[in-house]
Each structure stands twice: as structure tokens, then as C-alpha cells.
Short mmCIF file of C-alpha atoms in Angstrom, two decimals:
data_model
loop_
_atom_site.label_atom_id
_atom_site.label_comp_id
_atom_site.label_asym_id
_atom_site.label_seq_id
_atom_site.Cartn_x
_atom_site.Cartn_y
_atom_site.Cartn_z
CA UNK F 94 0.00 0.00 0.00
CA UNK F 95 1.29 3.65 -0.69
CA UNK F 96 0.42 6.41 0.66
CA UNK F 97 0.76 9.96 -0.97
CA UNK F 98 0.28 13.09 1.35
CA UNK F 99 0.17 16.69 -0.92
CA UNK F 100 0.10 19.75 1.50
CA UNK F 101 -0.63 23.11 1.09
CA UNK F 102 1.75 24.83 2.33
CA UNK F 103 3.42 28.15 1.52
CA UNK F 104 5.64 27.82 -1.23
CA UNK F 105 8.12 30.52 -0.42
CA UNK F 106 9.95 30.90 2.84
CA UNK F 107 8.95 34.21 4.50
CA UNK F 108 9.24 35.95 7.78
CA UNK F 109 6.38 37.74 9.37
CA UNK F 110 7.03 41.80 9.27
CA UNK F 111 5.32 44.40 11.24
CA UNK F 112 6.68 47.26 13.28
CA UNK F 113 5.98 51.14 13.63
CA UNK F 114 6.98 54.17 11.05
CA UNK F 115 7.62 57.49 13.08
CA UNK F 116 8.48 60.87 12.48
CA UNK F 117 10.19 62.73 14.54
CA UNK F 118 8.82 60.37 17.20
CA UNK F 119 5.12 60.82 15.70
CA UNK F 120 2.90 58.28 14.01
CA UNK F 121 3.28 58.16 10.18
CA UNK F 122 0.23 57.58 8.83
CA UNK F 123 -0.35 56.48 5.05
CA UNK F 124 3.10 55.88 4.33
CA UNK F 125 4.08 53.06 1.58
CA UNK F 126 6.24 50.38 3.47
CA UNK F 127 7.85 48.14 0.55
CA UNK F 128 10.52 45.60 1.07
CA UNK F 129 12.53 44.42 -2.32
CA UNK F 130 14.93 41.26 -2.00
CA UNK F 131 18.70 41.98 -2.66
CA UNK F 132 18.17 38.24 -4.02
CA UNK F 133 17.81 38.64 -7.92
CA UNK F 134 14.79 36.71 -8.07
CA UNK F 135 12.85 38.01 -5.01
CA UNK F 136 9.49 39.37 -4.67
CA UNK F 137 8.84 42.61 -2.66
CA UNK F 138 6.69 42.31 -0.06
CA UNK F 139 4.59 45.63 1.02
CA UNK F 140 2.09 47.61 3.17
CA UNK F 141 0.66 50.81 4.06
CA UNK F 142 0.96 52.31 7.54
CA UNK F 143 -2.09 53.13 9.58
CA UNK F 144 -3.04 56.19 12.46
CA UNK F 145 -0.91 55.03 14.53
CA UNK F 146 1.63 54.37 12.37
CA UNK F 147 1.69 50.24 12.11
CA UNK F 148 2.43 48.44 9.41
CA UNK F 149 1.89 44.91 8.49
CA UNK F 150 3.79 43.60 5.48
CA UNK F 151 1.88 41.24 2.37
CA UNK F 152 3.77 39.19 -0.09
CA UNK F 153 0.50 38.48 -1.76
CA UNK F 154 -2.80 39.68 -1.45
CA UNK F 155 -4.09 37.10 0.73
CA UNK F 156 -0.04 35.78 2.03
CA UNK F 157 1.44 37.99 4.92
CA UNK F 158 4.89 38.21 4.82
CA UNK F 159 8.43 39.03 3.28
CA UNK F 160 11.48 36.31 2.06
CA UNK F 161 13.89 35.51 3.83
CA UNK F 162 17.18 37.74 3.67
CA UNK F 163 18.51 40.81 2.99
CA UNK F 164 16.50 43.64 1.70
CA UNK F 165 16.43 47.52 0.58
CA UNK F 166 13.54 49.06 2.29
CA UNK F 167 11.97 52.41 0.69
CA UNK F 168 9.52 54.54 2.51
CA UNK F 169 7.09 56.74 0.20
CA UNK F 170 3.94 58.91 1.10
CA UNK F 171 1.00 56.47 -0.31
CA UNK F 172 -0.38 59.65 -2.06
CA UNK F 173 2.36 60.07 -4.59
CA UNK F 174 3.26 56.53 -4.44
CA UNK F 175 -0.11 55.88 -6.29
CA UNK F 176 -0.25 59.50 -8.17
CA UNK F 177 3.12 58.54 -9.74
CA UNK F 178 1.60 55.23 -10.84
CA UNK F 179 -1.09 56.65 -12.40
CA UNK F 180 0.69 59.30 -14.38
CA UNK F 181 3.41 56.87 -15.47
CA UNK F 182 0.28 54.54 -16.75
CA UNK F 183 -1.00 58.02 -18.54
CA UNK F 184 2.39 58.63 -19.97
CA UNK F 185 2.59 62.51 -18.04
CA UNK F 186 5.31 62.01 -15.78
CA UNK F 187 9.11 60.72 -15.75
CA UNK F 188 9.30 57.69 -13.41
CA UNK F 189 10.64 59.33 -10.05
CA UNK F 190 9.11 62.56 -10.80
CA UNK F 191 6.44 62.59 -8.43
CA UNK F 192 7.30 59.81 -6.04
CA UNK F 193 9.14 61.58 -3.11
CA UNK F 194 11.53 58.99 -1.14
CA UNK F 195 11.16 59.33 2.12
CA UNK F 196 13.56 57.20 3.30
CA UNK F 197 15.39 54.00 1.99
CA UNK F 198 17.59 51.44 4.61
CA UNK F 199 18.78 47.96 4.40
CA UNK F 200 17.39 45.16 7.04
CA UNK F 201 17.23 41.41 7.31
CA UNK F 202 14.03 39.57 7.43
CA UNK F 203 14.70 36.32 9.69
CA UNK F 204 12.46 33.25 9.86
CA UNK F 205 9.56 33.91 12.34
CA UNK F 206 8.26 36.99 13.58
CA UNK F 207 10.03 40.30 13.00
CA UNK F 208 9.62 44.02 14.46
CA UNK F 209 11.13 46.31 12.21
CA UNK F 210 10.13 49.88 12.98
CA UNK F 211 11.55 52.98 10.85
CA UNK F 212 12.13 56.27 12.67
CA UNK F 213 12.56 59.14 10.18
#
């Protein structure tokens, strides 16, 4: 007799990512949080911070999470984040023209749960 299991488990290896984006020790609210991979092949994993200045990062729409490793973090207001996107789609802007960085750091996501807060 053989038996064949099939799971459904996740098929990438992430880390769970949350922490806290201040300013000048104040919430940061509606700030883009995105993570990109220093691995070539990597997905970014994102989020947008709420009132109080939490975020929570997705690697899907529906999969919490970031992959394991090394990655460049960039922090953008989520207004020109998505007005940059739109003009790019409409062909009125240079990419970068609109989308004001506000910060950019490097950090390693670890298996498990991970805090990262960003104070700006």
C-alpha cells in the first residue's frame, strides 16, 4: 500500500514583518512600506501604515509576509506613491518625478516573527 500526502503549504519561505513608522517620534500615517529582495529573483513584499503608524507587510494579497534575507527598504507617502503610478500609466510624468523617497535602509528579514520599525 502507498500512501501519498500533498500539503498546502506556503511555497516561499517568508518571515512575518510588522513594526511602527515614526516621524520625529510621531505616528506616520499612510506611508508606503515596501521591502525588495537583494536576491535577484525576489518578490517585494509591502504595506501601508495606519493612524498610529503600524504596518503589516503582504507578499501576496491574501499571504502575509516578506522572504527571507537581505532587503532595501523604501519609505514613500502612499499619495504620490499611487499618483506617480497613475501618471506613469498616462504617460505625463518621468518615473521618479512625483514619487518623493522618504527614506530608503537595508534590514534582514529572519524566519519567524520580525519588528522592524523605521524612525525618520
Amino acid at each position: 500500500m502507498c500512501l501519498v500526502l500533498a500539503g498546502c503549504g506556503s511555497r516561499y519561505d517568508l518571515g512575518r514583518v510588522q513594526g511602527r513608522v515614526t516621524i520625529d517620534g510621531q505616528p506616520a500615517e499612510g506611508l508606503v512600506v515596501q521591502f525588495q529582495p537583494t536576491a535577484k529573483r525576489g518578490s517585494s513584499s509591502a504595506a501601508i501604515t495606519d493612524a498610529d503608524g503600524w504596518y503589516q507587510l503582504m507578499y501576496t494579497f491574501n499571504t502575509p509576509g516578506a522572504e527571507l534575507g537581505e532587503h532595501i527598504v523604501t519609505i514613500r507617502s502612499a499619495a504620490e506613491y499611487y499618483e506617480e503610478d497613475c501618471a506613469q500609466a498616462a504617460g505625463t510624468t518621468a518615473p521618479g518625478q512625483a514619487n518623493r523617497l522618504l527614506a530608503q535602509r537595508r534590514v534582514t528579514v529572519k524566519a519567524g516573527r520580525n519588528r522592524i520599525d523605521f524612525d525618520l
